[in-house]
Coordinates of C-alpha atoms in Angstrom, one line a residue:
Chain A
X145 CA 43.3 151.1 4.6
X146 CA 45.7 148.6 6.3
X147 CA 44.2 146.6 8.9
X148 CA 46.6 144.7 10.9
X149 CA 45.6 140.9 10.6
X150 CA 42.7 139.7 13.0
X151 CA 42.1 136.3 14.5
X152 CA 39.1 135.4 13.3
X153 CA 36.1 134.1 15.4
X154 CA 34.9 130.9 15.8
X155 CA 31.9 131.7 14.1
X156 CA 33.8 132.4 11.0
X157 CA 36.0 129.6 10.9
X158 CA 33.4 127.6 11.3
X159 CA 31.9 129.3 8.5
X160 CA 35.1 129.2 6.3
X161 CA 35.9 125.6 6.9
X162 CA 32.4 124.6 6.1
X163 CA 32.5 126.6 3.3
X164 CA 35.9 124.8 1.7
X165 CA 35.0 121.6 2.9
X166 CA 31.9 121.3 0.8
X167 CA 32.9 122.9 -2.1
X168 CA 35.6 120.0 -2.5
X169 CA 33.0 117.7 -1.3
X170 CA 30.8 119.3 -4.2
X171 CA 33.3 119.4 -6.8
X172 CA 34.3 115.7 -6.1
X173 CA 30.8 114.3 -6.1
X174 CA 29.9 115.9 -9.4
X175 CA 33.8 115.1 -10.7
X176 CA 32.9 110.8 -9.5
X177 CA 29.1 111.8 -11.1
X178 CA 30.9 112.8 -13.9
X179 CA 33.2 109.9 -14.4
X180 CA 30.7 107.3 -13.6
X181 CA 28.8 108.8 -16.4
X182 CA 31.7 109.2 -18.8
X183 CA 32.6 105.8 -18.3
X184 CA 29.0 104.2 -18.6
X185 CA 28.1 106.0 -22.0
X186 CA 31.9 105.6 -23.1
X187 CA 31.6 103.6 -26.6
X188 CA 31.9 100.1 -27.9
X189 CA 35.6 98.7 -28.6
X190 CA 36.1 98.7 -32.6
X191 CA 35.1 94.9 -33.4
X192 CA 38.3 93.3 -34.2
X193 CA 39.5 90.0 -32.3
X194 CA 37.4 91.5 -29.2
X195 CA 34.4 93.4 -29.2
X196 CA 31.4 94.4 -27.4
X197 CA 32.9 95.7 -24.4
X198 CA 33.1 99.6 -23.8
X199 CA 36.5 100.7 -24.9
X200 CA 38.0 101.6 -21.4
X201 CA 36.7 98.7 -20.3
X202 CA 37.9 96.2 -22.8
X203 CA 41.6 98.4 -22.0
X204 CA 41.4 97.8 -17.8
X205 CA 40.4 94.2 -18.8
X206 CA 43.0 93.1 -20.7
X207 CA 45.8 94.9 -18.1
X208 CA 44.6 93.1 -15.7
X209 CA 44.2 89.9 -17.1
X210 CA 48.0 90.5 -18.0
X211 CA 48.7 91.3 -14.6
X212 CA 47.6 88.3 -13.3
X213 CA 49.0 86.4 -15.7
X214 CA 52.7 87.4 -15.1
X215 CA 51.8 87.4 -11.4
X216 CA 50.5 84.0 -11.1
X217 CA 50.2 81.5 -13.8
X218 CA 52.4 79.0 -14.0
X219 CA 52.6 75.4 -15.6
X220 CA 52.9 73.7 -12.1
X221 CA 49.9 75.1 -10.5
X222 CA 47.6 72.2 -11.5
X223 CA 44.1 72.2 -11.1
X224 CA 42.6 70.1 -8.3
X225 CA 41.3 66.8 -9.1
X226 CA 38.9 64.4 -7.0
X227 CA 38.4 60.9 -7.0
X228 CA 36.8 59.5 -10.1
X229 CA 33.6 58.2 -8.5
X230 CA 32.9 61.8 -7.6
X231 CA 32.5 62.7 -11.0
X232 CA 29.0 63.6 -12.5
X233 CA 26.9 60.7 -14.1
X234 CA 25.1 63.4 -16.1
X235 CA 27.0 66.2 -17.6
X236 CA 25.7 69.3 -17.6
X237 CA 24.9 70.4 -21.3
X238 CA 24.7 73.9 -21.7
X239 CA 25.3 75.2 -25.2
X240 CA 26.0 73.5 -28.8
X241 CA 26.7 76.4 -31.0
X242 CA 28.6 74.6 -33.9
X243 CA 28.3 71.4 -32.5
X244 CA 24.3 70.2 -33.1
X245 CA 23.7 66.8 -34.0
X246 CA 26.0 63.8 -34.3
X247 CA 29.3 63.5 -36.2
X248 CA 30.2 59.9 -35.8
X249 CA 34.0 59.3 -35.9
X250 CA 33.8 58.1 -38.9
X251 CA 32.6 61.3 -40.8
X252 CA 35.3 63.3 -39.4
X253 CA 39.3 63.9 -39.5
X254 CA 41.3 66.6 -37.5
X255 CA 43.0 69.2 -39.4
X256 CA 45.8 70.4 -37.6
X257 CA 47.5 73.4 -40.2
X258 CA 50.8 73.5 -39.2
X259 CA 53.5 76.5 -39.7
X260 CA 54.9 75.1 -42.9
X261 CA 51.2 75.3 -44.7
X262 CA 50.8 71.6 -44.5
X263 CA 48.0 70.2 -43.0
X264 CA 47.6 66.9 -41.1
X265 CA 44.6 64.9 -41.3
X266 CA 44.2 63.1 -38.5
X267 CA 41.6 60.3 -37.5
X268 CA 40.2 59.7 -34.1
X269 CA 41.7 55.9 -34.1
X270 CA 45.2 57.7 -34.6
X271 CA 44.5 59.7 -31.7
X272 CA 43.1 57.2 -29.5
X273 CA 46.0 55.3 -30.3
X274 CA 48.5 57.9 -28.4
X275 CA 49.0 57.4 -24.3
X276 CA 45.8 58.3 -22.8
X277 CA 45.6 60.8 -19.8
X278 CA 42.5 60.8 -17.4
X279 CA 41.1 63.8 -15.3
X280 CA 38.2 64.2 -12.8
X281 CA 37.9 67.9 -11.9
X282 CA 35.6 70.9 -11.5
X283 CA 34.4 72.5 -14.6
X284 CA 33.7 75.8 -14.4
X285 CA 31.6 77.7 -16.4
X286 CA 31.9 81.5 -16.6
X287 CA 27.8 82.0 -15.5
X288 CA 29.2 80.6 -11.7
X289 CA 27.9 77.2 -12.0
X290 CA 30.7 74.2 -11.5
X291 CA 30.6 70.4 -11.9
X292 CA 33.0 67.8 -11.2
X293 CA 33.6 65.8 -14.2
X294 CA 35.8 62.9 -15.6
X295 CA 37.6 63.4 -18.7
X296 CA 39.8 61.2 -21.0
X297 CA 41.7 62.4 -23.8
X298 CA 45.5 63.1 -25.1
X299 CA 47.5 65.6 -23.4
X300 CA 48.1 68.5 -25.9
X301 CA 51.1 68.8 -24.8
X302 CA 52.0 65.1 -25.7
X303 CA 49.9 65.8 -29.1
X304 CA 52.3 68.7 -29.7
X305 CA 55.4 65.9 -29.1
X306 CA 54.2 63.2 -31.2
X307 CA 53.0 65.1 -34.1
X308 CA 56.3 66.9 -34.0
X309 CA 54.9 70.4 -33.7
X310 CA 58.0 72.2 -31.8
X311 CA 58.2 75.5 -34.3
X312 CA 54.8 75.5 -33.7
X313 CA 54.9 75.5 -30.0
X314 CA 57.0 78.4 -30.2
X315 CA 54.2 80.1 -31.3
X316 CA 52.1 82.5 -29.1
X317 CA 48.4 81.3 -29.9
X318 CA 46.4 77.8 -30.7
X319 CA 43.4 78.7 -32.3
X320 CA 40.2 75.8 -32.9
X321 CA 37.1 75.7 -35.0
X322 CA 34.2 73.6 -35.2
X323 CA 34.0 72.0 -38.4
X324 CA 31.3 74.8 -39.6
X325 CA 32.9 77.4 -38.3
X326 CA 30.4 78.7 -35.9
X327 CA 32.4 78.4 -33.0
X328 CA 35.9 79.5 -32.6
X329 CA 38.2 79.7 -29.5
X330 CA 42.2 81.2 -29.3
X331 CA 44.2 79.8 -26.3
X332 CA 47.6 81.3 -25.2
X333 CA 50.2 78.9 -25.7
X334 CA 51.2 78.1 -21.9
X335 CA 47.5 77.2 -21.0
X336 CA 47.8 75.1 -24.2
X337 CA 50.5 73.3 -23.3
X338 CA 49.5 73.0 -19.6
X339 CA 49.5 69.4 -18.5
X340 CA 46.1 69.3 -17.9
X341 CA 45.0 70.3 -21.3
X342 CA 43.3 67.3 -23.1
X343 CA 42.3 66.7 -26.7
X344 CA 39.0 64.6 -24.9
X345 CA 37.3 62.2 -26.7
X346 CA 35.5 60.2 -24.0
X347 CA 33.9 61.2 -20.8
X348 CA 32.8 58.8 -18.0
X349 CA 33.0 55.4 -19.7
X350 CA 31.7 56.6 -23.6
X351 CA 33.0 58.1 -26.0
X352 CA 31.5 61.9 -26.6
X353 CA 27.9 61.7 -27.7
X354 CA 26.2 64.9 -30.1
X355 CA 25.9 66.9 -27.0
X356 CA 29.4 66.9 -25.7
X357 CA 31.2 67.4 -28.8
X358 CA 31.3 64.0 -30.5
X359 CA 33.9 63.4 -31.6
X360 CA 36.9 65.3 -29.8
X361 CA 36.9 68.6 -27.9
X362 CA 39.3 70.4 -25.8
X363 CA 39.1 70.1 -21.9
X364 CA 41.3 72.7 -20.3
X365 CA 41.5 73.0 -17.0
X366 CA 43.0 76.0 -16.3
X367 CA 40.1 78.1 -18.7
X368 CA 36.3 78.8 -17.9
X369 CA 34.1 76.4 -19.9
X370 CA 33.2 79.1 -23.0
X371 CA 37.2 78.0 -24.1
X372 CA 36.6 74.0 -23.9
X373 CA 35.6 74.0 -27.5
X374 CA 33.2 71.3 -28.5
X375 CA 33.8 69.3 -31.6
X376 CA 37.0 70.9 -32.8
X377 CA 37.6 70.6 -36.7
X378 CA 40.4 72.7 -37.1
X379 CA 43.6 73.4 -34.9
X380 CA 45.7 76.2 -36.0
X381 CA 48.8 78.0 -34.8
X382 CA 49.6 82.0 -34.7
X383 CA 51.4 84.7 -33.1
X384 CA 48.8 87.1 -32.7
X385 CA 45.6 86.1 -30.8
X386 CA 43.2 84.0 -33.0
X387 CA 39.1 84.7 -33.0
X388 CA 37.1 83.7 -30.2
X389 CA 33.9 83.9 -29.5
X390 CA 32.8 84.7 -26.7
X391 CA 35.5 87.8 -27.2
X392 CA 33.4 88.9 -29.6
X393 CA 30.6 89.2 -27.4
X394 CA 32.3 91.7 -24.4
X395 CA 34.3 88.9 -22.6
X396 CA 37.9 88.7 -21.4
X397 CA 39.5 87.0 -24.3
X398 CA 42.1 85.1 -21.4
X399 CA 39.2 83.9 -19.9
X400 CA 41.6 82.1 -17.5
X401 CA 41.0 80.7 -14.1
Chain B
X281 CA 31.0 129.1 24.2
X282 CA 31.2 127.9 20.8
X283 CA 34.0 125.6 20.1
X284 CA 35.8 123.7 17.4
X285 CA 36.2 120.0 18.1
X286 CA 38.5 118.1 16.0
X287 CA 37.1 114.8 14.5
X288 CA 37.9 113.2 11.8
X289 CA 41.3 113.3 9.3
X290 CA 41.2 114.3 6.2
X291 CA 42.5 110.6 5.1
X292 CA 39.3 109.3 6.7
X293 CA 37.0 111.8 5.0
X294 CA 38.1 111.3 1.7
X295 CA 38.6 107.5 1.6
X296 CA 35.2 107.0 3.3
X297 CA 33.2 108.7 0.8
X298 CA 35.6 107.6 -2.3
X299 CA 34.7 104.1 -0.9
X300 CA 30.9 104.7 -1.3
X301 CA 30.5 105.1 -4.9
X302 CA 33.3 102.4 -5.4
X303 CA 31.0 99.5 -3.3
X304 CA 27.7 100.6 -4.8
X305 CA 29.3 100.2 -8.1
X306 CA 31.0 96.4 -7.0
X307 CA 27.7 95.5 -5.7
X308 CA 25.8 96.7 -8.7
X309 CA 28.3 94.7 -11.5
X310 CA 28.4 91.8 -8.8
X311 CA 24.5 91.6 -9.5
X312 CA 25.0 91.3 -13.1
X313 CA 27.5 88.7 -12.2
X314 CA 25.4 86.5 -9.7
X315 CA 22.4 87.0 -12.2
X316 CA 23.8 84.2 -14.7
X317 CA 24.2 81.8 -11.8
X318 CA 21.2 83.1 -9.5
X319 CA 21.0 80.0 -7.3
X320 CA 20.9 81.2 -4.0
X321 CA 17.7 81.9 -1.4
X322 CA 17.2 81.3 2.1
X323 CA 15.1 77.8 2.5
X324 CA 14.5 76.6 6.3
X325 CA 12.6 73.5 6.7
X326 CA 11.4 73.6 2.8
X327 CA 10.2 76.9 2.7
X328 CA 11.9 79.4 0.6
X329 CA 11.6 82.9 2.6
X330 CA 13.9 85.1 0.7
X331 CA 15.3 84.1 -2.9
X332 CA 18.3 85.8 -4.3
X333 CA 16.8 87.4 -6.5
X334 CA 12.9 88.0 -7.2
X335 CA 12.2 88.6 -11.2
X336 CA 10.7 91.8 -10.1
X337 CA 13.7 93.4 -8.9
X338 CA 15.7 92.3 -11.6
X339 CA 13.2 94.2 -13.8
X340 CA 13.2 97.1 -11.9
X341 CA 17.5 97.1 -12.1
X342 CA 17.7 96.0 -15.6
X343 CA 20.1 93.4 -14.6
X344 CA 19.8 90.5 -16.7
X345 CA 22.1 89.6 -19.8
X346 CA 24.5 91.3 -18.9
X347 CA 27.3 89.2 -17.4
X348 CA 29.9 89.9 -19.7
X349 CA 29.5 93.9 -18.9
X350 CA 29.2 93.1 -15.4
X351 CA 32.4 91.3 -15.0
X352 CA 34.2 94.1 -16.9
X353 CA 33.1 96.9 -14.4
X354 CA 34.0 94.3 -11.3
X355 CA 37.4 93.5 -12.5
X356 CA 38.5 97.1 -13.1
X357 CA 36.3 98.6 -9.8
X358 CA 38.0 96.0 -7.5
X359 CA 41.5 97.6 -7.7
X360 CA 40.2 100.7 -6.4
X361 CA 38.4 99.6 -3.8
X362 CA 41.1 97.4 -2.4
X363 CA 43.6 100.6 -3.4
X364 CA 41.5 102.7 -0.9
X365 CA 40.9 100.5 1.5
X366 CA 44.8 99.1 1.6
X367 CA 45.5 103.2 2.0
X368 CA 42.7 103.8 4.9
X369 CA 43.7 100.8 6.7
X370 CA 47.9 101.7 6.4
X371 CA 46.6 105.3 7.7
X372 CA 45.0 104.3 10.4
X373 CA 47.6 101.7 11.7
X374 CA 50.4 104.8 11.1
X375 CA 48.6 107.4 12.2
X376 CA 48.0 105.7 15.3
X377 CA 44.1 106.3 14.7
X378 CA 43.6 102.2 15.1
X379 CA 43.6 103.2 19.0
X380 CA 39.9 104.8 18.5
X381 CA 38.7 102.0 16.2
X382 CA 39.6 98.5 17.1
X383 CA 37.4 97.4 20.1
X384 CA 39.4 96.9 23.3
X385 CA 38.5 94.4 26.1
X386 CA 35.4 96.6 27.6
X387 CA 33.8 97.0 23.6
X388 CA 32.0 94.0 23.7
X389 CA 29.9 94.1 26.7
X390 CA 29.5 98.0 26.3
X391 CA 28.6 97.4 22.8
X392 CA 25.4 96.1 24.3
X393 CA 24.8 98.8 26.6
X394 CA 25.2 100.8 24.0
X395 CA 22.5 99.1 21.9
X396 CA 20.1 99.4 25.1
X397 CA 21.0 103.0 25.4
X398 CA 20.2 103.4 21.2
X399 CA 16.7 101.3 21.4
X400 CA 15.9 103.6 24.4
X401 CA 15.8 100.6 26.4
X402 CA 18.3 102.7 28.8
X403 CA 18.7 106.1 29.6
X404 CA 22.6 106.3 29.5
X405 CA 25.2 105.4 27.0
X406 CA 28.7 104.5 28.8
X407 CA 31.0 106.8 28.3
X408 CA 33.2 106.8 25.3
X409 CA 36.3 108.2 23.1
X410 CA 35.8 109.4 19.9
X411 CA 33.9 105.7 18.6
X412 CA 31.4 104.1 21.1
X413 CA 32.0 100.2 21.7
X414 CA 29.3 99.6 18.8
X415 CA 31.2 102.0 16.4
X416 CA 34.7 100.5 17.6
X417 CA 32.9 97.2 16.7
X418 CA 31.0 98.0 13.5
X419 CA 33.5 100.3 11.8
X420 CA 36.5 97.6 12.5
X421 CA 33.9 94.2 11.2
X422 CA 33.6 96.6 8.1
X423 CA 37.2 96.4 7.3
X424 CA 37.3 92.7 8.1
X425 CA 35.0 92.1 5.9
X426 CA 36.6 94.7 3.1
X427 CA 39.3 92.0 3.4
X428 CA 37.2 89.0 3.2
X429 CA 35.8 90.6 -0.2
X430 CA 39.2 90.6 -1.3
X431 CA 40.3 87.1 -0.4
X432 CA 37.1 85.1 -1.5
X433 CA 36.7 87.5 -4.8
X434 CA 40.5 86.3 -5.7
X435 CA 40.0 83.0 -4.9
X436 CA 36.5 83.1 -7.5
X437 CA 38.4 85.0 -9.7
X438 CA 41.4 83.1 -10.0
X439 CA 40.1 79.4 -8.5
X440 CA 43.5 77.9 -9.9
X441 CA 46.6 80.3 -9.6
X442 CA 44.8 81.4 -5.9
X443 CA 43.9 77.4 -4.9
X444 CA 45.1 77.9 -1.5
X445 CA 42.8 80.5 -1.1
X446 CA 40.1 79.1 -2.4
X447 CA 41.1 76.3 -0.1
X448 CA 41.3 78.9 2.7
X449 CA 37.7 79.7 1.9
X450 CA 36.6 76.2 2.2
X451 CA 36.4 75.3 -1.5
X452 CA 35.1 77.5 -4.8
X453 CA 31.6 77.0 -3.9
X454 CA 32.0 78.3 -0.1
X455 CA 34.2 81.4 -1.6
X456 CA 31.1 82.6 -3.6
X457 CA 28.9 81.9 -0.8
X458 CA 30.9 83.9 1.8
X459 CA 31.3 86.4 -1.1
X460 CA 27.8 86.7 -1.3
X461 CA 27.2 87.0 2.2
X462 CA 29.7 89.7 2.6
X463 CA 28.0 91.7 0.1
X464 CA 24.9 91.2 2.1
X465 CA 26.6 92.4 5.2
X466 CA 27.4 95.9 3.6
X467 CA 24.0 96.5 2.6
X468 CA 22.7 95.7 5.9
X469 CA 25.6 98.2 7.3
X470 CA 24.9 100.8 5.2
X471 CA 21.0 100.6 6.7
X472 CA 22.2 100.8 10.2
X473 CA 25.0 103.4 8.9
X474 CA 22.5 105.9 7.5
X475 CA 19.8 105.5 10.5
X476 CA 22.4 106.1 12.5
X477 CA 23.7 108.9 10.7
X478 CA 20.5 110.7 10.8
X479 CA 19.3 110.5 14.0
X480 CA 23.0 111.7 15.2
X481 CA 22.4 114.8 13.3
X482 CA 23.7 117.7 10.9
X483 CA 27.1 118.3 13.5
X484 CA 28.2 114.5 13.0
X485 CA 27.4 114.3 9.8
X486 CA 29.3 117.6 8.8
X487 CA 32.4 116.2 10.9
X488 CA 32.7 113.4 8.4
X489 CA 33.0 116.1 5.2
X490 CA 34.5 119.2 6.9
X491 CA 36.5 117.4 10.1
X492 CA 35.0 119.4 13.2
X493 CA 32.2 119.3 14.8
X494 CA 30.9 122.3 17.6
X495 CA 30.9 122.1 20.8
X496 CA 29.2 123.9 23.7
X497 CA 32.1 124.5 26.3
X498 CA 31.1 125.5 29.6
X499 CA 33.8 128.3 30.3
X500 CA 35.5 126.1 33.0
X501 CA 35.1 127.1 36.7
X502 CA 38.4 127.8 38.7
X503 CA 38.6 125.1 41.1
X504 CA 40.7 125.1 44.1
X505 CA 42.8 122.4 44.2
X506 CA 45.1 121.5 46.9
X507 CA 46.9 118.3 45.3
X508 CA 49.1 120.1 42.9
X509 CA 50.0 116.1 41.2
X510 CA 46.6 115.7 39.6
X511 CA 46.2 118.9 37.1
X512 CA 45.5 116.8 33.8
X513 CA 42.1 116.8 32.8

């Protein structure tokens, strides 16, 4: 039987819009449900140079961290600095992994391996030796907690220059140890090389006591506090992103501010 | 008579309720966030009332150690909340919808007749277009504040390559505070918001899932009129 096309009444499109409307609605709530789920149980990243992070996560993580990258960073934005008397008298100490005790100057040479398999053993007197460069600025540590501090050190950069390391500062990755090993960072070469990236070896007025790093550590600026390695033994150069690790433990491996 | 009374776009419907899972899952990594730095409380004359947050309720939400997976959620969450809000807001200024949302020069003072009217402090409500003058206000601080959350989170986020922002926000520390705040703001909204919700009823409610709500139309009356100029109604 044909039956010519009615118009319906509002009673049934009332009824038939309600009816479509929350179906979608349904579907989509238990589709986001769902996802969120997916996304929550998802599993770990395979432990490699970063781990700890749910896979999909670690992914979005290091696209974005790109993204920003390419969008913003660049050697000329320099980090604020204050006026040196605003600096902290006590610095806040929050971790020594691979960096307990005290390692007078003495007891202790750099070892900077460079691209050609030699390695240069350098003294802290050597170092000191090179043009200084000062900094008073805002440390920030990846918890949320910040403090202004005064720093003085070599430049990387002019660390790179004197020691002649220009094949190596073609390279994509500096990577530094503690002298046992137990803490490890890997910085991308252009925060390396940022200007305000210091090899420190004094902070205020002294030279870095057991808590700080004694006898050199890396202050850069441009990074959250888990990358200013404390009492670095080893520097190393590489083209493919050296351990880290605080990576290791589910966090951005750019870590950059 | 029954009828069917147009409310809400479809663009509305969906971004509102993509939005909701997308904040409640910012605010939730945000906690996990804040947790490692948990330093804020509301103190007035040496008395802490409220601190930011009790050890109880960080219990109860199994929030702490867990920075590292809360900033992971946050970083990937935040481009779809600012993706949905960046397409409701270009909507509404296209669509021409803005007209029914951003308060005009009688919202403010009705907003407070309609808070009388609300608290049964008053027995009418002024009369209003689609939003009353405290929607208008409410629904348009909301998006104000979507974009606050944007600019303070980038300038936390990125305290170097964003330093005008941050500077905009009056320094790192203020950023994080106003962050904060904001997030504060939304959970206070969404109180009001589902109250509200509620005591408007099932036919509001539906209109913000299906688009319509019903109306009782009194068939209209054939009126005489003489002045032939004034027929629009």
């Amino acid at each position: 039987m044909k039956k010519s096309k009615t118009e319906l009444t509002t009673e049934q499109k009332i009824k038939r819009r309600n009816f479509i409307s929350f179906t979608i609605f349904g579907a989509y709530a238990a589709a986001a449900y769902g996802g969120w789920r997916w996304l929550y149980k998802s599993p770990d990243e395979t432990p490699g140079i970063t781990a700890g992070a749910h896979q999909p996560l670690r992914k979005a993580l290091n696209k974005t961290e790109l993204f920003f990258r390419r969008l913003t960073f660049n050697e000329n934005h320099l980090v604020k600095t204050y006026p040196r008397e605003m600096a902290a008298k006590k610095i806040r100490h929050n971790s020594d992994i691979g960096s307990e005790g005290k390692l007078p100057p003495e007891n202790w040479k750099l070892q900077v391996k460079k691209a050609n398999g030699e390695t240069l053993q350098i003294t802290l007197d050597e170092l000191m030796k090179l043009p200084k460069t000062e900094i008073t600025y805002d440390f920030k540590c990846v918890e949320g907690w910040d403090q202004i501090s005064h720093w003085e050190g070599v430049s990387f950069r002019d660390f790179m220059k004197h020691y002649q390391l220009d094949a190596e500062a073609n390279m994509g990755y500096v990577g530094l140890e503690t002298p046992d090993k137990q803490y490890y960072v890997g910085i991308d070469m252009p925060s390396a090389i940022h200007p305000q990236t210091l090899l420190a070896y004094q902070m205020n007025d002294e030279l870095l006591n057991g808590n700080h790093g004694q006898p050199l550590r890396l202050i850069i600026p441009v990074k959250y506090g888990i990358k200013n390695l404390k009492r670095i033994g080893t520097i190393t150069f590489s083209n493919s992103r050296p351990r880290d690790y605080w990576a290791e433990q589910g966090y951005d491996y750019y870590s950059g501010l | 008579m029954k009828v069917i009374k147009e409310k809400h776009p479809l663009v509305m419907r969906w971004t509102h309720w993509v939005n909701f899972p997308i904040l409640a899952i910012m605010i939730w990594s945000g906690m996990l966030i804040y947790w490692a730095n948990d330093e804020y409380s509301i103190t007035l004359f040496g008395h802490t009332y409220v601190r930011f947050f009790p050890d109880w309720y960080y219990q109860w939400l199994h929030i702490p150690q867990r920075l590292a997976e809360g900033m992971a959620f946050h970083f990937l969450f935040m481009w779809f909340f600012a993706l949905n809000g960046f397409f409701y807001v270009l909507y509404t200024i296209i669509s021409g919808e803005w007209r029914q949302l951003v308060p005009n020069r009688h919202s403010f003072k009705e907003a407070w007749l309609v808070l009388l009217h609300d608290l049964h402090i008053r027995k009418t409500a002024p009369p209003q277009d689609k939003y009353n003058a405290a929607q208008r206000i409410a629904y348009t601080a909301i998006i104000i504040m979507g974009v606050g959350s944007l600019i303070t989170g980038l300038a936390i986020y990125k305290p170097v390559q964003f330093n005008w922002l941050c500077w905009l926000c009056g320094g790192y520390h203020l950023a994080r505070i106003w962050h904060f705040v904001l997030t504060i703001g939304y959970v206070l909204f969404f109180l009001v918001h589902v109250v509200q919700v509620i005591l408007a009823g099932w036919n509001n409610f539906r209109s913000v899932i299906s688009g319509f709500e019903v109306v009782n139309e009194q068939p209209q009356p054939v009126v005489e009129n003489n002045s032939n100029e004034d027929e629009k109604v």
